[in-house]
Coordinates of C-alpha atoms in Angstrom, one line a residue:
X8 CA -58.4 40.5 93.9
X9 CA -55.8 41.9 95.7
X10 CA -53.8 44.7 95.5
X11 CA -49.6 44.6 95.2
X12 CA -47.0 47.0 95.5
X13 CA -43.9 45.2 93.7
X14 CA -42.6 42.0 93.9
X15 CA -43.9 38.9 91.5
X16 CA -43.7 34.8 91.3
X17 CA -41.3 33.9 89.3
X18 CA -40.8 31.0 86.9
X19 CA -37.6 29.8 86.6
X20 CA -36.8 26.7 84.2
X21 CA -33.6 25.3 84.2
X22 CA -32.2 24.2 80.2
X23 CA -30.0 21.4 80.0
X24 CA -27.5 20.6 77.4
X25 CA -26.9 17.4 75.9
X26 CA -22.9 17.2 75.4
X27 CA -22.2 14.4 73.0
X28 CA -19.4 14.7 71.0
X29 CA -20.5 15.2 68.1
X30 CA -18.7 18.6 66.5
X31 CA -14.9 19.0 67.0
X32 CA -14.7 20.5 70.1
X33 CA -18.0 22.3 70.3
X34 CA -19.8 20.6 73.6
X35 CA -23.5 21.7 73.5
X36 CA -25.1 20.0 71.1
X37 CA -28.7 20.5 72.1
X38 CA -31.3 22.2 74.5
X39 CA -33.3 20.2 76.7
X40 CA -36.1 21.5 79.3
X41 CA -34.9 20.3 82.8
X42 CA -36.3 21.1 86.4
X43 CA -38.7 24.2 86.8
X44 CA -39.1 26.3 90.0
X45 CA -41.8 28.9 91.0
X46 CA -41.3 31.5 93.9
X47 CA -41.5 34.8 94.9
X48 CA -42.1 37.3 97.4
X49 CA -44.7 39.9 97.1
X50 CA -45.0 43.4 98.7
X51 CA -47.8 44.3 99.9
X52 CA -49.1 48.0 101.9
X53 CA -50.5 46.1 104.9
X54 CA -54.6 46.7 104.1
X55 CA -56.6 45.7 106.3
X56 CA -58.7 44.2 103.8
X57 CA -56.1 42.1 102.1
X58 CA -53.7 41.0 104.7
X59 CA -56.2 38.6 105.6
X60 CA -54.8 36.6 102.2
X61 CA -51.7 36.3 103.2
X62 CA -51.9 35.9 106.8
X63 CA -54.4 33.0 106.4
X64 CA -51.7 31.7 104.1
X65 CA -49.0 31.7 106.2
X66 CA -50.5 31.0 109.7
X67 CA -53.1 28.4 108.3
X68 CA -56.5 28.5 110.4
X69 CA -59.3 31.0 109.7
X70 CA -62.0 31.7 112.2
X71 CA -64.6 34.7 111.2
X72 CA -67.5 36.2 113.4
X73 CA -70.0 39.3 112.8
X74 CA -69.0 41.3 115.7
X75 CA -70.8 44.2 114.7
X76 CA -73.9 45.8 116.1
X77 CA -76.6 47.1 113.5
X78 CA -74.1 46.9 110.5
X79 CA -72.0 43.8 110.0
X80 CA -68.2 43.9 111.3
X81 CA -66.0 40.9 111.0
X82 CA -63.2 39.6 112.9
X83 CA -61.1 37.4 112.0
X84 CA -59.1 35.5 114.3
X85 CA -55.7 33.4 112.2
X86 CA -54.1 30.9 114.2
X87 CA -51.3 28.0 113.4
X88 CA -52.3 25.4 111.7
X89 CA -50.6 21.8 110.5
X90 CA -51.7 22.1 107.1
X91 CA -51.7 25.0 105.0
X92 CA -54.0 25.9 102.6
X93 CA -52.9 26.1 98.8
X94 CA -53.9 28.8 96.3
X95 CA -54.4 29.6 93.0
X96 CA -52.8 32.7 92.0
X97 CA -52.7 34.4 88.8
X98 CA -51.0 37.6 87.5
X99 CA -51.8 40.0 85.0
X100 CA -48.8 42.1 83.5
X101 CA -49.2 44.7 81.0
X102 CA -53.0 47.1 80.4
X103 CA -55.0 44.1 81.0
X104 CA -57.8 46.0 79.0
X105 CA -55.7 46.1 75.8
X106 CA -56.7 43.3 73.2
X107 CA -54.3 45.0 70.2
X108 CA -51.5 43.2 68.3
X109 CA -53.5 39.6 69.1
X110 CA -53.4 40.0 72.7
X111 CA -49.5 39.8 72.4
X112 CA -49.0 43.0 74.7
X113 CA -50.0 41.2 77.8
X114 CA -48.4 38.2 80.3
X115 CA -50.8 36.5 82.2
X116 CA -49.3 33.7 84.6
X117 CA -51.1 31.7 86.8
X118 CA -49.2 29.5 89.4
X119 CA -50.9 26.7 91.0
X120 CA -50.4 24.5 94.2
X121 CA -49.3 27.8 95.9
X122 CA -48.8 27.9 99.5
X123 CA -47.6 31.1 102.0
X124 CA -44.1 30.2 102.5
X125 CA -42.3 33.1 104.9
X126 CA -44.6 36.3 105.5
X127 CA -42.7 39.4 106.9
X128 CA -44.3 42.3 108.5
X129 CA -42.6 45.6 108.7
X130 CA -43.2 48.3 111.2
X131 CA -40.8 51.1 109.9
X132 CA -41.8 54.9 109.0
X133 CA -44.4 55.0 106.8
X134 CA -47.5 52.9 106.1
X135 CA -46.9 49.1 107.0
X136 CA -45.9 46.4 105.0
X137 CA -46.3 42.9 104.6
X138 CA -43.9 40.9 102.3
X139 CA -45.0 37.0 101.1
X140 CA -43.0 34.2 99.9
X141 CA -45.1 32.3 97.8
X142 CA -44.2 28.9 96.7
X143 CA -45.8 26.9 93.9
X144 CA -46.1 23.7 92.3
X145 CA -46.2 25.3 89.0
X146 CA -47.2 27.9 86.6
X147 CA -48.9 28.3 83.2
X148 CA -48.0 30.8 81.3
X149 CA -48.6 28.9 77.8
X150 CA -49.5 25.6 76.1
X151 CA -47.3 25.1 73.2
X152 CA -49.8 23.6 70.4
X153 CA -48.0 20.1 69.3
X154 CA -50.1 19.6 66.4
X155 CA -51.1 21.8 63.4
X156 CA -55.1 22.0 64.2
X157 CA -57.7 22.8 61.4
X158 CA -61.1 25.2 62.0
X159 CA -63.7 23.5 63.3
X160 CA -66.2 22.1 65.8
X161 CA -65.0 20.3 69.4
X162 CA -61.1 20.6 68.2
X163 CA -59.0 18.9 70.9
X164 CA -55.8 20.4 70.8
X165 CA -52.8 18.8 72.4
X166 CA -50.3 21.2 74.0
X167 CA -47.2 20.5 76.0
X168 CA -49.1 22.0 79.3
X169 CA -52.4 22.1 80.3
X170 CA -51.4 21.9 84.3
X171 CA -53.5 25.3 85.9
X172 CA -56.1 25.1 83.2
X173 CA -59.4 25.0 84.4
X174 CA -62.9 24.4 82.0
X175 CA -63.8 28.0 83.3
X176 CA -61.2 29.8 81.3
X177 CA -61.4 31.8 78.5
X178 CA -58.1 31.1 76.6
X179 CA -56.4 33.1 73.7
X180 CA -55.1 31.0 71.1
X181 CA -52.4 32.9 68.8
X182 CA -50.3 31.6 66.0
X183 CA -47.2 33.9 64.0
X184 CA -49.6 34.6 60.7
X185 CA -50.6 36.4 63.1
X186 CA -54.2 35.7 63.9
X187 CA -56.0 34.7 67.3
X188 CA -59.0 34.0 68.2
X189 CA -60.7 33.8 72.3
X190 CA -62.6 30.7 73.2
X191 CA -64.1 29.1 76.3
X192 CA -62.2 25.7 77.4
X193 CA -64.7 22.8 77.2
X194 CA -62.9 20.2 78.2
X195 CA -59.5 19.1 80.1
X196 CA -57.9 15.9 79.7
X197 CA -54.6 16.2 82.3
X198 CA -53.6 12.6 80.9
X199 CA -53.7 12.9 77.6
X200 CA -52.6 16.8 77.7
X201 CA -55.2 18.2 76.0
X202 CA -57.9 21.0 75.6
X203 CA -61.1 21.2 73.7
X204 CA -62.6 24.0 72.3
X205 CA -66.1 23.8 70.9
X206 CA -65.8 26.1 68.0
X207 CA -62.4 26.9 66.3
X208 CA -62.5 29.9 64.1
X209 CA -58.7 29.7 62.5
X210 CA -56.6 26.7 61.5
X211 CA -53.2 26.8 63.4
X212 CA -49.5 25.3 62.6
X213 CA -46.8 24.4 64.7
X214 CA -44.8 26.3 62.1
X215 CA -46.1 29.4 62.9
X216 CA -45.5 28.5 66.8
X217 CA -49.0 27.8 67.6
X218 CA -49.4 28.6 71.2
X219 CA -52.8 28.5 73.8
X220 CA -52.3 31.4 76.8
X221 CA -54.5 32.6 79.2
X222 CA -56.9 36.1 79.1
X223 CA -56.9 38.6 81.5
X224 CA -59.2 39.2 84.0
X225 CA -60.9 42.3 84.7
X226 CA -59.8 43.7 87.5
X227 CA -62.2 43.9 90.8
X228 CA -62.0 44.7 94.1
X229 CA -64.1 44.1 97.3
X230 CA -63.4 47.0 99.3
X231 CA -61.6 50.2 99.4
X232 CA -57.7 49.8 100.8
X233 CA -57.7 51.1 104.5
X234 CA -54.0 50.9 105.3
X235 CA -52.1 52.1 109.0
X236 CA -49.1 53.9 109.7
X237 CA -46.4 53.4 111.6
X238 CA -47.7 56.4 114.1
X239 CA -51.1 54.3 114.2
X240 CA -49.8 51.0 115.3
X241 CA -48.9 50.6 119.4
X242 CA -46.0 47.9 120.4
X243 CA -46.0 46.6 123.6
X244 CA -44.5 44.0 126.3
X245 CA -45.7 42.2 129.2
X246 CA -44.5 39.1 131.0
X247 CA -47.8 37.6 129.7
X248 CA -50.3 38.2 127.0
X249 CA -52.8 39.9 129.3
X250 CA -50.5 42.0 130.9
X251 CA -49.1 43.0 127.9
X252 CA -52.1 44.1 125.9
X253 CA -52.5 46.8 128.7
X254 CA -49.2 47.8 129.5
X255 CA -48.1 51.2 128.1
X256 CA -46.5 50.9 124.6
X257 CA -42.8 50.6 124.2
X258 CA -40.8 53.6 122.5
X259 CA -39.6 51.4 119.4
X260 CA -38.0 52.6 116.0
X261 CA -38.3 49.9 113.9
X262 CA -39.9 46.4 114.5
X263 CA -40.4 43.5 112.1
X264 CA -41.7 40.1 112.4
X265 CA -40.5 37.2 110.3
X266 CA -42.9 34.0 110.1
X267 CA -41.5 31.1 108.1
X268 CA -42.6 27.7 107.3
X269 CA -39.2 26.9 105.8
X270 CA -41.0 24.3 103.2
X271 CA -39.2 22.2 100.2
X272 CA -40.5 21.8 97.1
X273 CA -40.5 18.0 96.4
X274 CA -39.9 17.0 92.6
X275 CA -40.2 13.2 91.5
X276 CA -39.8 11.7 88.3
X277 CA -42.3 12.2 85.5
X278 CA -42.8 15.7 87.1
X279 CA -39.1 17.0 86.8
X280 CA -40.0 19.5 84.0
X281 CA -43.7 19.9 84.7
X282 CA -42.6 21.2 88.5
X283 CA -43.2 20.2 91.6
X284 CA -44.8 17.3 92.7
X285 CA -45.5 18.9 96.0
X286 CA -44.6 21.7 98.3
X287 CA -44.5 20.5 102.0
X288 CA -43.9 23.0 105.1
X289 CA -41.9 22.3 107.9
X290 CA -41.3 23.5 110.9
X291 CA -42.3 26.9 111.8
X292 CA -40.4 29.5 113.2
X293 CA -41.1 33.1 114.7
X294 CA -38.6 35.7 114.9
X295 CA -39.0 39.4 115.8
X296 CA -36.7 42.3 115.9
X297 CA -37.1 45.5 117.3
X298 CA -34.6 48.5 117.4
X299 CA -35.0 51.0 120.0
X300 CA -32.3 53.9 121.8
X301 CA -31.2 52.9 125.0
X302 CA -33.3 54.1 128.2
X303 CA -32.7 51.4 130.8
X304 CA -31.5 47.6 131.6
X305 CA -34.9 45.8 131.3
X306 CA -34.5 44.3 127.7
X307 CA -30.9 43.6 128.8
X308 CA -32.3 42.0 132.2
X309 CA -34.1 39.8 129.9
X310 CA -31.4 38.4 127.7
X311 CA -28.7 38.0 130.0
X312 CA -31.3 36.1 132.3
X313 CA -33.5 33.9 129.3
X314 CA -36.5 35.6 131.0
X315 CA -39.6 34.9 129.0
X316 CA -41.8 37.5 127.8
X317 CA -45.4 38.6 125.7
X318 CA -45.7 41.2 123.0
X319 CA -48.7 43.0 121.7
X320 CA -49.2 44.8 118.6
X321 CA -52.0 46.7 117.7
X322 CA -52.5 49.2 114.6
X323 CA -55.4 50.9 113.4
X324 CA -56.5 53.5 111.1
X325 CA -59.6 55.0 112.9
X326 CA -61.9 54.3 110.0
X327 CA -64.9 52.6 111.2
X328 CA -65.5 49.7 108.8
X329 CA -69.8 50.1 108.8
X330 CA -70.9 53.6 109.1
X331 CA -74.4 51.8 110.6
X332 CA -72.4 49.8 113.2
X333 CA -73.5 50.4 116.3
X334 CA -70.6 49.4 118.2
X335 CA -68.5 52.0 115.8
X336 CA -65.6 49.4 115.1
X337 CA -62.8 51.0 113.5
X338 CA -60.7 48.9 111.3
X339 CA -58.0 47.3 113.1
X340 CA -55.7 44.3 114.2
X341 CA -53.8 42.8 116.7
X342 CA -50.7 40.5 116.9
X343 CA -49.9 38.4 120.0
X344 CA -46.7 36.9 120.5
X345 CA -47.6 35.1 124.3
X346 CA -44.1 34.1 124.7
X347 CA -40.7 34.8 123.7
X348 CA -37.1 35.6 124.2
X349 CA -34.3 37.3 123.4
X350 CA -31.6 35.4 121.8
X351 CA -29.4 38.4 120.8
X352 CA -29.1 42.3 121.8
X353 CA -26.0 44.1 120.3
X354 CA -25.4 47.3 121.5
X355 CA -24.0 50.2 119.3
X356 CA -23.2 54.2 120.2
X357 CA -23.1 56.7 117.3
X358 CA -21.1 60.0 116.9
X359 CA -23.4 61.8 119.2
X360 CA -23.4 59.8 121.9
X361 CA -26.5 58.3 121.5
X362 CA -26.7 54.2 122.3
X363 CA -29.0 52.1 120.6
X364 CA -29.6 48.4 119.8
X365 CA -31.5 45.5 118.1
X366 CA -33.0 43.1 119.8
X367 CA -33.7 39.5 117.8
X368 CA -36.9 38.0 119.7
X369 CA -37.6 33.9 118.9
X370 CA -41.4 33.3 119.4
X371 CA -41.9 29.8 121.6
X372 CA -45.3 27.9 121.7
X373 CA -47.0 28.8 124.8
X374 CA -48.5 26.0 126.1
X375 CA -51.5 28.1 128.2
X376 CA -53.0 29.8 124.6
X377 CA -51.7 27.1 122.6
X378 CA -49.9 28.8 120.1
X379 CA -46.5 30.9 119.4
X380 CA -48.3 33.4 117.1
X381 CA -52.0 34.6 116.8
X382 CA -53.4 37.9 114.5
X383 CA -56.9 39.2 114.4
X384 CA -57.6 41.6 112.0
X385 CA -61.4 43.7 111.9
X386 CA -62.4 44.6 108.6
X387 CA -65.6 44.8 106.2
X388 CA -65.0 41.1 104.5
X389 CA -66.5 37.8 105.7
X390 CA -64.4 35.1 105.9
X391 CA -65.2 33.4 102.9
X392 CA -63.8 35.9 100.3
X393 CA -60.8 34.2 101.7
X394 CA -61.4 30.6 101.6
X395 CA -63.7 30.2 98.8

């Protein structure tokens, strides 16, 4: 699991309203379910741990090796990638431990299909922060029951969703009597819409707004957070990756760097209310910004001129991930940004005199690494907890 600060992924339905004349003047005659639409971005304290998630997401390619001594360390080196992987991503809101009033005092949404669309890392005061965009094909919440279903043995119950429903849930099914009852799913029809459960303790009526919604999970984590600060994480700039990952580090105030995959959710019909029939990335783009006081001309030398440039960031916490490493790695990671340039660089003067300015940095592809953006990140995980 992984740990968030705020932020969720929304589901958004759009009703439509038939407008048939039909009473005097009054227009809206009935409700009807029209397109749906699940986003959101997520906050997340940038743990070295985690990140991995949605770094992988966003950036596409995963490679992992053990670069520890005695103990195991792993690195993990993200790198563009065509394709994106998808996800499965489900959230639990309310005390996930607390089964009272028929399990009615918890939401539990799980969105499917769901790919990294814009990650946005943020160097400001404080610890670092990652923020995630995460675009789905859908969501289950609930599966409206469409039938009134009696007690019994292998009871295949047809609901109006059963997209994100997998034979390895445990689902809750509730009625307005109230009563509810928790049962494992046996089987999955997509076609015909339908689940079956293989013992059904209650009879349930669509009259009573018979409804089948997923249980929470109990929550579990792999590892302890081990999160940087701002004061723990080194910015600097060189005319090319290698000269830039030993340069001295640039006196910066605030730096952030946007990576977006700009995709577009593509409906067609039979799936207008069910979602999206896919969610397709195009092409990606870099940005960075960086605000620092003025000290001398070189960042203007390298606008005014289109001079190409590498940037280096590295951020640790100084906690070794394996206490029986050998090679006492501390937890740690690196972005490199081997070519880029500045596309704008207002300047601004405040009451006291002091000038300062932003400069907005486009990442290009750099045809000697092959890429516009890499990260590496060292941490205590091996790289399947994030592709499995």
């Amino acid at each position: 699991m992984i740990r968030a600060e705020s932020g969720t992924i929304e589901f958004n339905k759009t009703i439509e309203f038939a407008k048939s004349a039909q009473n005097d003047r009054s227009m809206n005659t009935k409700a009807l379910p029209g397109q749906e639409e699940t986003q959101g971005a997520i906050n997340y304290e940038f743990d070295f741990n985690d990140v991995v998630f949605p770094l992988y997401g966003v950036l596409g390619n995963i490679s992992t090796t053990n670069v520890g001594g005695t103990g195991a360390v792993y690195k993990h080196v993200l790198t563009p990638n065509n394709c994106l992987p998808s996800f499965t991503y489900e959230e639990g809101i309310g005390r996930t431990s607390d089964s009272t009033n028929n399990y009615q005092n918890i939401l539990v949404k799980r969105s499917y299909g769901v790919i990294a669309a814009k990650t946005v890392l943020k160097i400001e005061s404080g610890a670092l922060m990652i923020e995630t965009t995460w675009m789905a094909k859908g969501q289950f919440i609930q599966g409206k029951m469409l039938n009134d279903e009696a007690a019994g043995s292998s009871v295949v119950i047809e609901l109006d969703r059963v997209k994100g429903l997998t034979t390895s849930d445990t689902v809750n099914t509730y009625d307005a009597t109230p009563q509810n009852e928790t049962d494992a799913i046996a089987a999955i029809s997509l076609t015909a819409g339908t689940v079956t459960i293989a013992t059904l303790g209650n009879s349930y009526t669509t009259a009573n707004k018979a409804k089948v919604e997923l249980t929470p999970q109990t929550p579990v984590y792999s590892a302890d957070a081990q999160i940087p600060t701002a004061g723990q994480t080194l910015v600097r700039f060189g005319a090319d990756i290698t000269a830039a990952a030993t340069a001295d580090a640039g006196c910066i105030r605030s730096c952030t760097i946007t990576i977006d995959n700009d995709p577009e959710a593509q409906a067609c019909i039979g799936d207008f209310s069910a979602g999206a029939a896919g969610v397709t990335p195009k092409g990606r783009m870099v940005t960075l910004e960086f605000t620092r006081s003025f000290k001398n001309k070189e960042d203007m030398d390298k606008y005014i001129q289109a001079q190409n440039f590498a940037i280096y960031i590295e951020t640790t916490n100084g906690a070794k991930v394996n206490a029986a490493d050998t090679n006492k790695l501390p937890y740690k990671a690196v972005i490199k940004i081997p070519k880029a340039a500045i596309n704008s660089m207002p300047i601004t003067r405040d009451n006291n005199g002091i000038y300062e300015y932003t400069c907005s940095v486009t990442a290009l592809y750099d045809s000697v690494t092959g890429y516009d953006i890499e990260a590496e990140v060292w941490n205590s995980l091996a790289g399947a907890t994030y592709t499995a």
